[in-house]
PDB file of C-alpha atoms in Angstrom:
ATOM      1  CA  LEU A   1     -11.390  -2.187  -1.920  1.00 20.00           C
ATOM      2  CA  PHE A   2     -10.320   1.057  -0.270  1.00 23.00           C
ATOM      3  CA  CYS A   3      -6.583   1.561  -0.803  1.00 21.00           C
ATOM      4  CA  ASP A   4      -5.652   3.675   2.171  1.00 27.00           C
ATOM      5  CA  LEU A   5      -4.627   2.004   5.434  1.00 32.00           C
ATOM      6  CA  MET A   6      -6.131  -1.428   5.904  1.00 36.00           C
ATOM      7  CA  ASN A   7      -6.176  -3.906   8.736  1.00 40.00           C
ATOM      8  CA  VAL A   8      -7.118  -7.386   7.667  1.00 42.00           C
ATOM      9  CA  ILE A   9      -7.504  -9.993  10.387  1.00 41.00           C
ATOM     10  CA  TYR A  10      -7.572 -13.662   9.475  1.00 41.00           C
ATOM     11  CA  ALA A  11      -8.667 -16.380  11.867  1.00 46.00           C
ATOM     12  CA  PHE A  12      -6.407 -19.286  12.722  1.00 43.00           C
ATOM     13  CA  LEU A  13      -6.337 -21.937   9.949  1.00 42.00           C
ATOM     14  CA  SER A  14      -8.082 -19.698   7.417  1.00 46.00           C
ATOM     15  CA  VAL A  15      -6.636 -18.776   4.032  1.00 49.00           C
ATOM     16  CA  GLN A  16      -7.262 -15.251   2.739  1.00 48.00           C
ATOM     17  CA  THR A  17      -6.091 -12.953  -0.016  1.00 55.00           C
ATOM     18  CA  VAL A  18      -4.645  -9.429   0.179  1.00 55.00           C
ATOM     19  CA  THR A  19      -5.556  -7.501  -2.973  1.00 54.00           C
ATOM     20  CA  CYS A  20      -4.486  -4.134  -4.392  1.00 61.00           C
ATOM     21  CA  GLU A  21      -6.086  -3.628  -7.786  1.00 54.00           C
ATOM     22  CA  GLU A  22      -3.563  -2.248 -10.301  1.00 50.00           C
ATOM     23  CA  SER A  23      -1.136  -1.383  -7.521  1.00 52.00           C
ATOM     24  CA  GLU A  24       1.481  -2.851  -5.217  1.00 54.00           C
ATOM     25  CA  ALA A  25       1.001  -3.863  -1.585  1.00 56.00           C
ATOM     26  CA  ASN A  26       3.341  -2.769   1.207  1.00 59.00           C
ATOM     27  CA  LEU A  27       2.552  -4.188   4.609  1.00 69.00           C
ATOM     28  CA  GLN A  28       3.204  -5.116   8.226  1.00 75.00           C
ATOM     29  CA  SER A  29       1.693  -8.090  10.007  1.00 85.00           C
ATOM     30  CA  ASP A  30       1.376  -9.975  13.270  1.00 89.00           C
ATOM     31  CA  TYR A  31       0.372 -13.580  13.968  1.00 92.00           C
ATOM     32  CA  GLY A  32      -0.721 -14.195  17.546  1.00 93.00           C
ATOM     33  CA  ARG A  33      -3.244 -12.611  19.907  1.00 94.00           C
ATOM     34  CA  HIS A  34      -3.485  -9.139  21.472  1.00 92.00           C
ATOM     35  CA  ASP A  35      -7.017  -9.097  22.901  1.00 94.00           C
ATOM     36  CA  LYS A  36      -9.717 -11.486  24.082  1.00 94.00           C
ATOM     37  CA  THR A  37     -12.406 -10.511  21.566  1.00 92.00           C
ATOM     38  CA  THR A  38     -10.941 -10.800  18.060  1.00 90.00           C
ATOM     39  CA  CYS A  39     -11.733 -14.187  16.462  1.00 90.00           C
ATOM     40  CA  SER A  40     -13.232 -15.381  19.749  1.00 91.00           C
ATOM     41  CA  ALA A  41     -16.619 -16.701  18.579  1.00 90.00           C
ATOM     42  CA  GLY A  42     -17.130 -20.274  19.739  1.00 92.00           C
ATOM     43  CA  ARG A  43     -13.722 -20.527  21.396  1.00 93.00           C
ATOM     44  CA  PRO A  44     -13.316 -21.633  25.046  1.00 95.00           C
ATOM     45  CA  ALA A  45     -12.047 -18.981  27.444  1.00 95.00           C
ATOM     46  CA  SER A  46      -8.846 -20.953  27.995  1.00 96.00           C
ATOM     47  CA  GLN A  47      -7.830 -20.291  24.387  1.00 95.00           C
ATOM     48  CA  LEU A  48      -8.287 -16.511  24.708  1.00 95.00           C
ATOM     49  CA  GLN A  49      -6.447 -15.681  27.934  1.00 96.00           C
ATOM     50  CA  VAL A  50      -2.977 -15.020  26.534  1.00 95.00           C
ATOM     51  CA  VAL A  51      -3.020 -11.571  24.926  1.00 94.00           C
ATOM     52  CA  GLN A  52       0.692 -10.846  24.660  1.00 95.00           C
ATOM     53  CA  CYS A  53       1.418 -13.300  21.892  1.00 95.00           C
ATOM     54  CA  SER A  54       3.266 -12.482  18.697  1.00 95.00           C
ATOM     55  CA  SER A  55       5.266 -14.419  16.123  1.00 94.00           C
ATOM     56  CA  GLN A  56       8.536 -12.597  15.528  1.00 93.00           C
ATOM     57  CA  THR A  57       8.597 -13.719  11.902  1.00 91.00           C
ATOM     58  CA  SER A  58       5.123 -12.380  11.032  1.00 91.00           C
ATOM     59  CA  THR A  59       6.096  -9.329   9.007  1.00 88.00           C
ATOM     60  CA  SER A  60       9.029 -10.942   7.209  1.00 90.00           C
ATOM     61  CA  VAL A  61       6.982 -14.001   6.200  1.00 90.00           C
ATOM     62  CA  VAL A  62       4.054 -11.990   4.842  1.00 86.00           C
ATOM     63  CA  ALA A  63       6.311  -9.368   3.257  1.00 84.00           C
ATOM     64  CA  GLU A  64       8.225 -12.058   1.376  1.00 86.00           C
ATOM     65  CA  SER A  65       4.959 -13.374  -0.050  1.00 83.00           C
ATOM     66  CA  CYS A  66       3.197 -10.089  -0.705  1.00 80.00           C
ATOM     67  CA  ASN A  67       5.348  -6.953  -0.936  1.00 76.00           C
ATOM     68  CA  GLY A  68       5.334  -5.435  -4.399  1.00 71.00           C
ATOM     69  CA  LYS A  69       2.537  -7.680  -5.686  1.00 74.00           C
ATOM     70  CA  ASN A  70      -1.022  -6.829  -6.714  1.00 70.00           C
ATOM     71  CA  SER A  71      -2.395  -9.693  -4.624  1.00 76.00           C
ATOM     72  CA  CYS A  72      -1.214 -12.578  -2.482  1.00 80.00           C
ATOM     73  CA  THR A  73      -2.674 -15.474  -0.502  1.00 84.00           C
ATOM     74  CA  ILE A  74      -1.584 -16.249   3.059  1.00 83.00           C
ATOM     75  CA  SER A  75      -2.408 -19.158   5.365  1.00 86.00           C
ATOM     76  CA  SER A  76      -3.017 -18.125   8.970  1.00 88.00           C
ATOM     77  CA  SER A  77      -1.469 -21.183  10.606  1.00 90.00           C
ATOM     78  CA  ASN A  78       1.298 -22.445  12.876  1.00 91.00           C
ATOM     79  CA  SER A  79       2.878 -24.251   9.933  1.00 91.00           C
ATOM     80  CA  VAL A  80       3.584 -20.884   8.322  1.00 91.00           C
ATOM     81  CA  PHE A  81       4.417 -18.685  11.322  1.00 92.00           C
ATOM     82  CA  GLY A  82       5.293 -21.161  14.059  1.00 94.00           C
ATOM     83  CA  ASP A  83       3.333 -21.325  17.325  1.00 95.00           C
ATOM     84  CA  PRO A  84       4.156 -18.303  19.517  1.00 95.00           C
ATOM     85  CA  CYS A  85       1.664 -19.324  22.246  1.00 95.00           C
ATOM     86  CA  VAL A  86       0.723 -22.998  22.435  1.00 95.00           C
ATOM     87  CA  GLY A  87      -2.921 -23.578  23.332  1.00 95.00           C
ATOM     88  CA  THR A  88      -4.024 -20.047  22.384  1.00 95.00           C
ATOM     89  CA  TYR A  89      -6.359 -19.468  19.426  1.00 94.00           C
ATOM     90  CA  LYS A  90      -4.509 -17.035  17.185  1.00 93.00           C
ATOM     91  CA  TYR A  91      -5.188 -14.742  14.245  1.00 91.00           C
ATOM     92  CA  LEU A  92      -3.150 -13.021  11.586  1.00 88.00           C
ATOM     93  CA  GLU A  93      -3.419  -9.249  11.372  1.00 86.00           C
ATOM     94  CA  VAL A  94      -2.116  -7.543   8.242  1.00 81.00           C
ATOM     95  CA  VAL A  95      -1.847  -3.771   7.863  1.00 75.00           C
ATOM     96  CA  TYR A  96      -1.137  -2.761   4.302  1.00 71.00           C
ATOM     97  CA  THR A  97      -1.185   0.131   1.880  1.00 66.00           C
ATOM     98  CA  CYS A  98      -1.679  -0.031  -1.862  1.00 67.00           C
ATOM     99  CA  GLN A  99       0.994   1.890  -3.724  1.00 62.00           C
ATOM    100  CA  PHE A 100       0.228   3.154  -7.237  1.00 59.00           C
ATOM    101  CA  PRO A 101       3.405   3.672  -9.254  1.00 60.00           C
ATOM    102  CA  SER A 102       2.941   5.834 -12.329  1.00 64.00           C
ATOM    103  CA  ALA A 103       5.387   6.861 -15.060  1.00 83.00           C
ATOM    104  CA  THR A 104       4.521   9.360 -17.804  1.00 92.00           C
ATOM    105  CA  CYS A 105       6.913  10.133 -20.653  1.00 95.00           C
ATOM    106  CA  GLU A 106       7.994  13.721 -21.341  1.00 96.00           C
ATOM    107  CA  GLY A 107       5.498  15.563 -23.495  1.00 95.00           C
ATOM    108  CA  SER A 108       2.546  13.502 -22.267  1.00 94.00           C
ATOM    109  CA  GLU A 109       0.049  14.070 -19.471  1.00 93.00           C
ATOM    110  CA  ALA A 110      -0.220  12.043 -16.278  1.00 91.00           C
ATOM    111  CA  ASN A 111      -3.818  11.244 -15.411  1.00 88.00           C
ATOM    112  CA  LEU A 112      -4.160  10.122 -11.805  1.00 88.00           C
ATOM    113  CA  GLN A 113      -7.538   8.742 -10.795  1.00 82.00           C
ATOM    114  CA  CYS A 114      -8.802   7.308  -7.549  1.00 76.00           C
ATOM    115  CA  GLY A 115     -12.026   5.918  -6.112  1.00 70.00           C
ATOM    116  CA  GLN A 116     -11.488   8.117  -3.076  1.00 76.00           C
ATOM    117  CA  VAL A 117      -8.958  10.968  -2.829  1.00 84.00           C
ATOM    118  CA  LEU A 118      -5.350  11.111  -3.967  1.00 87.00           C
ATOM    119  CA  VAL A 119      -2.464  11.330  -1.517  1.00 87.00           C
ATOM    120  CA  ILE A 120       0.906  11.993  -3.164  1.00 89.00           C
ATOM    121  CA  HIS A 121       3.849  10.356  -1.386  1.00 87.00           C
ATOM    122  CA  GLY A 122       6.541  11.271  -3.856  1.00 89.00           C
ATOM    123  CA  ALA A 123       7.262  12.261  -7.432  1.00 93.00           C
ATOM    124  CA  ASN A 124      10.242  12.625  -9.713  1.00 94.00           C
ATOM    125  CA  TYR A 125      10.555  14.384 -13.045  1.00 97.00           C
ATOM    126  CA  GLY A 126      13.812  13.390 -14.672  1.00 97.00           C
ATOM    127  CA  ARG A 127      15.448  10.048 -15.435  1.00 97.00           C
ATOM    128  CA  ARG A 128      16.650   7.237 -13.168  1.00 94.00           C
ATOM    129  CA  ASP A 129      17.271   4.415 -15.640  1.00 94.00           C
ATOM    130  CA  LYS A 130      17.899   3.832 -19.342  1.00 95.00           C
ATOM    131  CA  THR A 131      14.804   1.738 -20.062  1.00 93.00           C
ATOM    132  CA  THR A 132      11.756   3.717 -18.892  1.00 92.00           C
ATOM    133  CA  CYS A 133      10.271   5.794 -21.732  1.00 93.00           C
ATOM    134  CA  SER A 134      13.127   4.783 -24.028  1.00 94.00           C
ATOM    135  CA  ALA A 135      11.229   3.541 -27.091  1.00 92.00           C
ATOM    136  CA  GLY A 136      12.346   5.370 -30.222  1.00 94.00           C
ATOM    137  CA  ARG A 137      14.738   7.665 -28.367  1.00 96.00           C
ATOM    138  CA  PRO A 138      18.417   7.991 -29.378  1.00 97.00           C
ATOM    139  CA  ALA A 139      20.956   6.607 -26.895  1.00 96.00           C
ATOM    140  CA  SER A 140      22.311  10.108 -26.293  1.00 97.00           C
ATOM    141  CA  GLN A 141      19.010  11.100 -24.646  1.00 97.00           C
ATOM    142  CA  LEU A 142      19.085   8.156 -22.219  1.00 97.00           C
ATOM    143  CA  GLN A 143      22.596   8.275 -20.785  1.00 96.00           C
ATOM    144  CA  VAL A 144      22.006  10.558 -17.801  1.00 96.00           C
ATOM    145  CA  VAL A 145      20.278   8.493 -15.105  1.00 96.00           C
ATOM    146  CA  GLN A 146      20.843  10.691 -12.064  1.00 95.00           C
ATOM    147  CA  CYS A 147      18.420  13.399 -13.044  1.00 96.00           C
ATOM    148  CA  SER A 148      15.721  14.787 -10.785  1.00 96.00           C
ATOM    149  CA  SER A 149      13.709  17.986 -10.533  1.00 97.00           C
ATOM    150  CA  GLN A 150      13.780  19.094  -6.900  1.00 96.00           C
ATOM    151  CA  THR A 151      10.270  20.525  -7.164  1.00 96.00           C
ATOM    152  CA  SER A 152       8.674  17.308  -8.446  1.00 96.00           C
ATOM    153  CA  THR A 153       6.860  16.198  -5.299  1.00 96.00           C
ATOM    154  CA  SER A 154       5.677  19.649  -4.252  1.00 96.00           C
ATOM    155  CA  VAL A 155       4.343  20.464  -7.735  1.00 97.00           C
ATOM    156  CA  VAL A 156       2.384  17.213  -8.046  1.00 95.00           C
ATOM    157  CA  ALA A 157       1.144  17.352  -4.457  1.00 95.00           C
ATOM    158  CA  LYS A 158      -0.138  20.898  -4.937  1.00 96.00           C
ATOM    159  CA  SER A 159      -2.040  19.870  -8.058  1.00 95.00           C
ATOM    160  CA  CYS A 160      -3.382  16.511  -6.900  1.00 93.00           C
ATOM    161  CA  ASN A 161      -3.558  16.027  -3.121  1.00 93.00           C
ATOM    162  CA  GLY A 162      -7.112  15.659  -1.845  1.00 90.00           C
ATOM    163  CA  LYS A 163      -8.679  15.324  -5.297  1.00 91.00           C
ATOM    164  CA  ASN A 164     -10.431  12.349  -6.865  1.00 88.00           C
ATOM    165  CA  SER A 165      -8.425  12.830 -10.054  1.00 90.00           C
ATOM    166  CA  CYS A 166      -5.919  15.224 -11.558  1.00 92.00           C
ATOM    167  CA  THR A 167      -3.996  15.798 -14.767  1.00 94.00           C
ATOM    168  CA  ILE A 168      -0.449  17.097 -14.832  1.00 95.00           C
ATOM    169  CA  SER A 169       1.881  17.618 -17.778  1.00 96.00           C
ATOM    170  CA  ALA A 170       5.244  15.847 -17.769  1.00 96.00           C
ATOM    171  CA  SER A 171       7.126  18.788 -19.214  1.00 97.00           C
ATOM    172  CA  ASN A 172       9.954  21.232 -18.603  1.00 97.00           C
ATOM    173  CA  SER A 173       7.452  24.082 -18.467  1.00 97.00           C
ATOM    174  CA  VAL A 174       5.929  22.553 -15.330  1.00 97.00           C
ATOM    175  CA  PHE A 175       8.997  21.135 -13.563  1.00 97.00           C
ATOM    176  CA  GLY A 176      11.928  22.947 -15.125  1.00 97.00           C
ATOM    177  CA  ASP A 177      14.677  21.094 -17.005  1.00 97.00           C
ATOM    178  CA  PRO A 178      16.920  19.205 -14.548  1.00 97.00           C
ATOM    179  CA  CYS A 179      19.060  17.620 -17.302  1.00 97.00           C
ATOM    180  CA  VAL A 180      19.162  19.408 -20.648  1.00 97.00           C
ATOM    181  CA  GLY A 181      19.270  17.056 -23.630  1.00 97.00           C
ATOM    182  CA  THR A 182      17.961  14.051 -21.688  1.00 98.00           C
ATOM    183  CA  TYR A 183      14.536  12.601 -22.454  1.00 98.00           C
ATOM    184  CA  LYS A 184      12.701  12.631 -19.151  1.00 97.00           C
ATOM    185  CA  TYR A 185       9.620  11.126 -17.546  1.00 96.00           C
ATOM    186  CA  LEU A 186       7.428  11.809 -14.534  1.00 96.00           C
ATOM    187  CA  GLU A 187       7.073   9.162 -11.829  1.00 93.00           C
ATOM    188  CA  VAL A 188       4.382   9.530  -9.173  1.00 90.00           C
ATOM    189  CA  ASP A 189       3.956   7.359  -6.080  1.00 85.00           C
ATOM    190  CA  TYR A 190       0.490   7.758  -4.586  1.00 83.00           C
ATOM    191  CA  THR A 191      -2.233   6.036  -2.592  1.00 79.00           C
ATOM    192  CA  CYS A 192      -6.010   6.350  -2.486  1.00 77.00           C
ATOM    193  CA  GLN A 193      -7.612   7.372   0.797  1.00 74.00           C
ATOM    194  CA  LEU A 194     -11.160   7.751   2.029  1.00 61.00           C
ATOM    195  CA  GLU A 195     -12.346  11.337   1.647  1.00 54.00           C
ATOM    196  CA  MET A 196     -12.148  13.241   4.926  1.00 43.00           C
ATOM    197  CA  ASP A 197     -14.148  16.234   6.123  1.00 40.00           C
ATOM    198  CA  ARG A 198     -11.515  17.152   8.725  1.00 36.00           C
ATOM    199  CA  SER A 199      -7.765  16.817   8.342  1.00 37.00           C
ATOM    200  CA  ASP A 200      -7.344  15.554  11.913  1.00 35.00           C
ATOM    201  CA  ILE A 201      -9.642  12.547  11.467  1.00 32.00           C
ATOM    202  CA  THR A 202      -8.229   9.269  10.228  1.00 34.00           C
ATOM    203  CA  TYR A 203     -10.269   6.350   8.985  1.00 33.00           C
ATOM    204  CA  ARG A 204      -9.324   2.712   9.367  1.00 33.00           C
ATOM    205  CA  TYR A 205     -11.075  -0.281   7.864  1.00 31.00           C
ATOM    206  CA  ARG A 206     -10.819  -3.508   9.795  1.00 31.00           C
ATOM    207  CA  TYR A 207     -11.954  -6.813   8.332  1.00 31.00           C
ATOM    208  CA  TYR A 208     -12.555  -9.819  10.559  1.00 31.00           C
ATOM    209  CA  VAL A 209     -12.762 -13.205   8.903  1.00 29.00           C
ATOM    210  CA  SER A 210     -13.916 -16.064  11.120  1.00 28.00           C
ATOM    211  CA  VAL A 211     -13.520 -19.763  10.478  1.00 28.00           C
ATOM    212  CA  SER A 212     -17.100 -19.802   9.222  1.00 28.00           C
ATOM    213  CA  ASP A 213     -16.110 -17.211   6.597  1.00 27.00           C
ATOM    214  CA  ILE A 214     -18.493 -14.587   7.965  1.00 26.00           C
ATOM    215  CA  THR A 215     -16.986 -11.184   7.317  1.00 28.00           C
ATOM    216  CA  TYR A 216     -17.578  -8.223   9.557  1.00 28.00           C
ATOM    217  CA  LEU A 217     -16.663  -4.692   8.543  1.00 27.00           C
ATOM    218  CA  ILE A 218     -16.047  -2.249  11.331  1.00 28.00           C
ATOM    219  CA  LEU A 219     -15.360   1.384  10.537  1.00 30.00           C
ATOM    220  CA  ARG A 220     -13.210   2.899  13.233  1.00 29.00           C
ATOM    221  CA  ILE A 221     -12.861   6.649  13.382  1.00 29.00           C
ATOM    222  CA  GLY A 222      -9.948   7.913  15.429  1.00 31.00           C
ATOM    223  CA  ILE A 223      -9.212  11.531  16.239  1.00 27.00           C
TER     224      ILE A 223
END
Protein backbone atom coordinates (compact mmCIF):
# COMPACT_ATOMS: atom_id res chain seq x y z
CA LEU A 1 0.00 0.00 0.00
CA PHE A 2 1.43 3.34 -1.08
CA CYS A 3 0.50 5.99 1.49
CA ASP A 4 0.51 9.13 -0.59
CA LEU A 5 -2.67 10.23 -2.38
CA MET A 6 -4.98 7.36 -3.22
CA ASN A 7 -8.17 7.06 -5.20
CA VAL A 8 -10.09 3.91 -4.48
CA ILE A 9 -13.19 3.25 -6.56
CA TYR A 10 -15.70 0.66 -5.42
CA ALA A 11 -18.44 -0.69 -7.64
CA PHE A 12 -22.08 -0.48 -6.62
CA LEU A 13 -23.02 -3.16 -4.04
CA SER A 14 -19.41 -4.11 -3.33
CA VAL A 15 -17.81 -3.99 0.11
CA GLN A 16 -14.18 -2.89 0.33
CA THR A 17 -11.64 -1.89 2.94
CA VAL A 18 -9.51 1.27 3.20
CA THR A 19 -6.23 0.45 4.94
CA CYS A 20 -3.37 2.58 6.29
CA GLU A 21 -0.83 0.35 7.99
CA GLU A 22 0.31 1.84 11.31
CA SER A 23 -1.22 5.20 10.43
CA GLU A 24 -4.48 7.10 10.32
CA ALA A 25 -6.66 7.70 7.26
CA ASN A 26 -7.98 11.14 6.28
CA LEU A 27 -10.25 11.19 3.28
CA GLN A 28 -12.83 12.61 0.89
CA SER A 29 -15.35 10.56 -1.05
CA ASP A 30 -18.13 10.60 -3.61
CA TYR A 31 -20.90 8.08 -4.32
CA GLY A 32 -22.48 8.47 -7.74
CA ARG A 33 -21.18 8.65 -11.31
CA HIS A 34 -18.99 11.19 -13.12
CA ASP A 35 -18.10 9.38 -16.36
CA LYS A 36 -19.39 6.60 -18.60
CA THR A 37 -16.39 4.26 -18.30
CA THR A 38 -15.72 3.63 -14.60
CA CYS A 39 -17.40 0.42 -13.38
CA SER A 40 -19.15 0.06 -16.74
CA ALA A 41 -18.28 -3.54 -17.65
CA GLY A 42 -21.42 -5.52 -18.43
CA ARG A 43 -23.77 -2.62 -17.71
CA PRO A 44 -26.40 -1.45 -20.24
CA ALA A 45 -25.85 1.99 -21.73
CA SER A 46 -29.01 3.27 -20.04
CA GLN A 47 -27.34 2.85 -16.64
CA LEU A 48 -24.27 4.89 -17.63
CA GLN A 49 -25.77 8.01 -19.22
CA VAL A 50 -26.09 10.20 -16.14
CA VAL A 51 -22.62 11.53 -15.30
CA GLN A 52 -23.48 14.41 -12.99
CA CYS A 53 -24.54 12.30 -10.05
CA SER A 54 -23.28 12.71 -6.51
CA SER A 55 -24.55 11.87 -3.04
CA GLN A 56 -24.20 14.95 -0.86
CA THR A 57 -23.55 12.81 2.21
CA SER A 58 -20.65 10.83 0.69
CA THR A 59 -17.75 12.45 2.50
CA SER A 60 -19.48 12.77 5.86
CA VAL A 61 -20.63 9.13 5.84
CA VAL A 62 -17.21 7.72 4.94
CA ALA A 63 -15.38 10.16 7.22
CA GLU A 64 -17.51 9.10 10.18
CA SER A 65 -16.58 5.48 9.55
CA CYS A 66 -12.93 5.92 8.62
CA ASN A 67 -11.23 9.16 9.69
CA GLY A 68 -8.51 8.58 12.26
CA LYS A 69 -8.58 4.79 11.91
CA ASN A 70 -5.96 2.40 10.52
CA SER A 71 -8.58 0.65 8.40
CA CYS A 72 -12.31 0.66 7.74
CA THR A 73 -14.87 -1.22 5.66
CA ILE A 74 -17.49 0.57 3.56
CA SER A 75 -20.46 -0.74 1.59
CA SER A 76 -20.94 0.96 -1.77
CA SER A 77 -24.74 0.92 -1.78
CA ASN A 78 -27.89 3.04 -1.80
CA SER A 79 -28.72 1.83 1.70
CA VAL A 80 -25.63 3.62 2.98
CA PHE A 81 -25.52 6.75 0.81
CA GLY A 82 -29.05 7.05 -0.55
CA ASP A 83 -29.77 6.97 -4.29
CA PRO A 84 -28.65 10.24 -5.92
CA CYS A 85 -29.61 9.07 -9.44
CA VAL A 86 -32.23 6.33 -9.70
CA GLY A 87 -31.56 3.85 -12.50
CA THR A 88 -27.87 4.77 -12.83
CA TYR A 89 -25.15 2.26 -11.92
CA LYS A 90 -23.01 4.03 -9.34
CA TYR A 91 -19.62 3.68 -7.68
CA LEU A 92 -17.95 4.98 -4.56
CA GLU A 93 -14.73 6.93 -5.02
CA VAL A 94 -12.56 7.51 -1.96
CA VAL A 95 -9.49 9.76 -1.97
CA TYR A 96 -7.44 9.35 1.17
CA THR A 97 -4.06 10.00 2.71
CA CYS A 98 -2.36 8.00 5.43
CA GLN A 99 -1.14 10.19 8.25
CA PHE A 100 1.71 8.93 10.45
CA PRO A 101 1.67 10.58 13.87
CA SER A 102 4.92 10.24 15.78
CA ALA A 103 5.90 11.39 19.28
CA THR A 104 9.45 11.11 20.64
CA CYS A 105 10.30 12.02 24.23
CA GLU A 106 13.01 14.59 24.98
CA GLY A 107 16.46 13.04 24.99
CA SER A 108 15.51 10.31 22.53
CA GLU A 109 15.80 10.10 18.75
CA ALA A 110 12.91 10.06 16.30
CA ASN A 111 13.40 7.47 13.58
CA LEU A 112 11.09 8.09 10.64
CA GLN A 113 10.96 5.37 8.01
CA CYS A 114 8.94 5.01 4.85
CA GLY A 115 8.55 2.57 1.97
CA GLN A 116 8.77 5.52 -0.40
CA VAL A 117 9.88 9.05 0.54
CA LEU A 118 8.98 11.14 3.56
CA VAL A 119 6.89 14.29 3.29
CA ILE A 120 6.72 16.32 6.51
CA HIS A 121 3.41 18.13 7.03
CA GLY A 122 4.09 19.49 10.48
CA ALA A 123 6.13 19.07 13.64
CA ASN A 124 6.16 20.38 17.17
CA TYR A 125 8.88 20.23 19.79
CA GLY A 126 7.43 21.21 23.14
CA ARG A 127 4.40 20.05 25.13
CA ARG A 128 0.68 20.17 24.37
CA ASP A 129 -0.77 17.90 27.06
CA LYS A 130 0.11 16.44 30.45
CA THR A 131 0.04 12.76 29.46
CA THR A 132 2.39 12.32 26.48
CA CYS A 133 5.90 11.32 27.61
CA SER A 134 4.89 11.73 31.25
CA ALA A 135 6.02 8.40 32.73
CA GLY A 136 8.37 8.94 35.66
CA ARG A 137 8.40 12.72 35.31
CA PRO A 138 7.56 15.03 38.25
CA ALA A 139 4.32 17.01 37.94
CA SER A 140 6.29 20.26 37.83
CA GLN A 141 7.74 19.26 34.45
CA LEU A 142 4.31 18.59 32.92
CA GLN A 143 2.32 21.69 33.83
CA VAL A 144 3.09 23.88 30.82
CA VAL A 145 1.00 22.60 27.91
CA GLN A 146 1.20 25.57 25.55
CA CYS A 147 4.80 25.08 24.56
CA SER A 148 6.06 24.98 21.00
CA SER A 149 9.35 25.59 19.21
CA GLN A 150 8.63 27.81 16.22
CA THR A 151 11.35 26.13 14.18
CA SER A 152 10.01 22.59 14.66
CA THR A 153 8.52 22.01 11.21
CA SER A 154 11.31 23.66 9.25
CA VAL A 155 14.03 21.76 11.14
CA VAL A 156 12.39 18.36 10.63
CA ALA A 157 11.46 19.10 7.02
CA LYS A 158 15.04 20.10 6.21
CA SER A 159 16.36 16.87 7.70
CA CYS A 160 13.74 14.45 6.40
CA ASN A 161 11.79 15.63 3.34
CA GLY A 162 12.43 13.50 0.27
CA LYS A 163 14.31 10.77 2.14
CA ASN A 164 13.35 7.15 2.72
CA SER A 165 14.27 7.48 6.39
CA CYS A 166 15.79 9.98 8.77
CA THR A 167 16.84 10.30 12.40
CA ILE A 168 16.42 13.49 14.38
CA SER A 169 17.14 14.16 18.05
CA ALA A 170 14.31 15.44 20.24
CA SER A 171 16.50 17.87 22.15
CA ASN A 172 17.00 21.52 23.03
CA SER A 173 20.27 21.53 21.09
CA VAL A 174 18.32 20.89 17.88
CA PHE A 175 15.14 22.92 18.46
CA GLY A 176 16.04 25.35 21.21
CA ASP A 177 14.23 25.37 24.56
CA PRO A 178 10.72 26.83 24.16
CA CYS A 179 9.75 26.22 27.82
CA VAL A 180 12.58 25.94 30.32
CA GLY A 181 11.95 23.37 33.05
CA THR A 182 9.26 21.51 31.10
CA TYR A 183 9.86 17.97 29.87
CA LYS A 184 9.23 18.11 26.15
CA TYR A 185 8.62 15.78 23.23
CA LEU A 186 8.77 15.93 19.45
CA GLU A 187 5.64 15.26 17.41
CA VAL A 188 5.90 14.74 13.66
CA ASP A 189 3.01 14.47 11.21
CA TYR A 190 4.13 12.94 7.92
CA THR A 191 3.03 10.88 4.93
CA CYS A 192 4.81 8.50 2.58
CA GLN A 193 4.88 9.38 -1.11
CA LEU A 194 6.13 7.67 -4.24
CA GLU A 195 9.65 8.81 -5.07
CA MET A 196 9.67 11.44 -7.81
CA ASP A 197 12.38 12.33 -10.31
CA ARG A 198 10.88 15.78 -10.94
CA SER A 199 9.22 18.01 -8.38
CA ASP A 200 6.48 19.06 -10.82
CA ILE A 201 5.24 15.51 -11.46
CA THR A 202 2.56 14.04 -9.23
CA TYR A 203 1.62 10.39 -9.08
CA ARG A 204 -1.84 9.06 -8.38
CA TYR A 205 -2.85 5.45 -7.85
CA ARG A 206 -6.37 4.54 -8.84
CA TYR A 207 -7.90 1.19 -7.94
CA TYR A 208 -11.01 -0.06 -9.70
CA VAL A 209 -12.91 -2.89 -8.08
CA SER A 210 -15.67 -4.44 -10.18
CA VAL A 211 -18.51 -6.62 -8.98
CA SER A 212 -16.50 -9.64 -10.09
CA ASP A 213 -13.71 -8.53 -7.73
CA ILE A 214 -11.21 -8.05 -10.55
CA THR A 215 -8.85 -5.28 -9.56
CA TYR A 216 -7.20 -3.00 -12.06
CA LEU A 217 -4.33 -0.72 -11.15
CA ILE A 218 -3.84 2.32 -13.31
CA LEU A 219 -0.88 4.60 -12.72
CA ARG A 220 -1.74 8.11 -13.78
CA ILE A 221 1.04 10.62 -14.16
CA GLY A 222 -0.05 14.24 -14.23
CA ILE A 223 2.18 17.22 -14.88
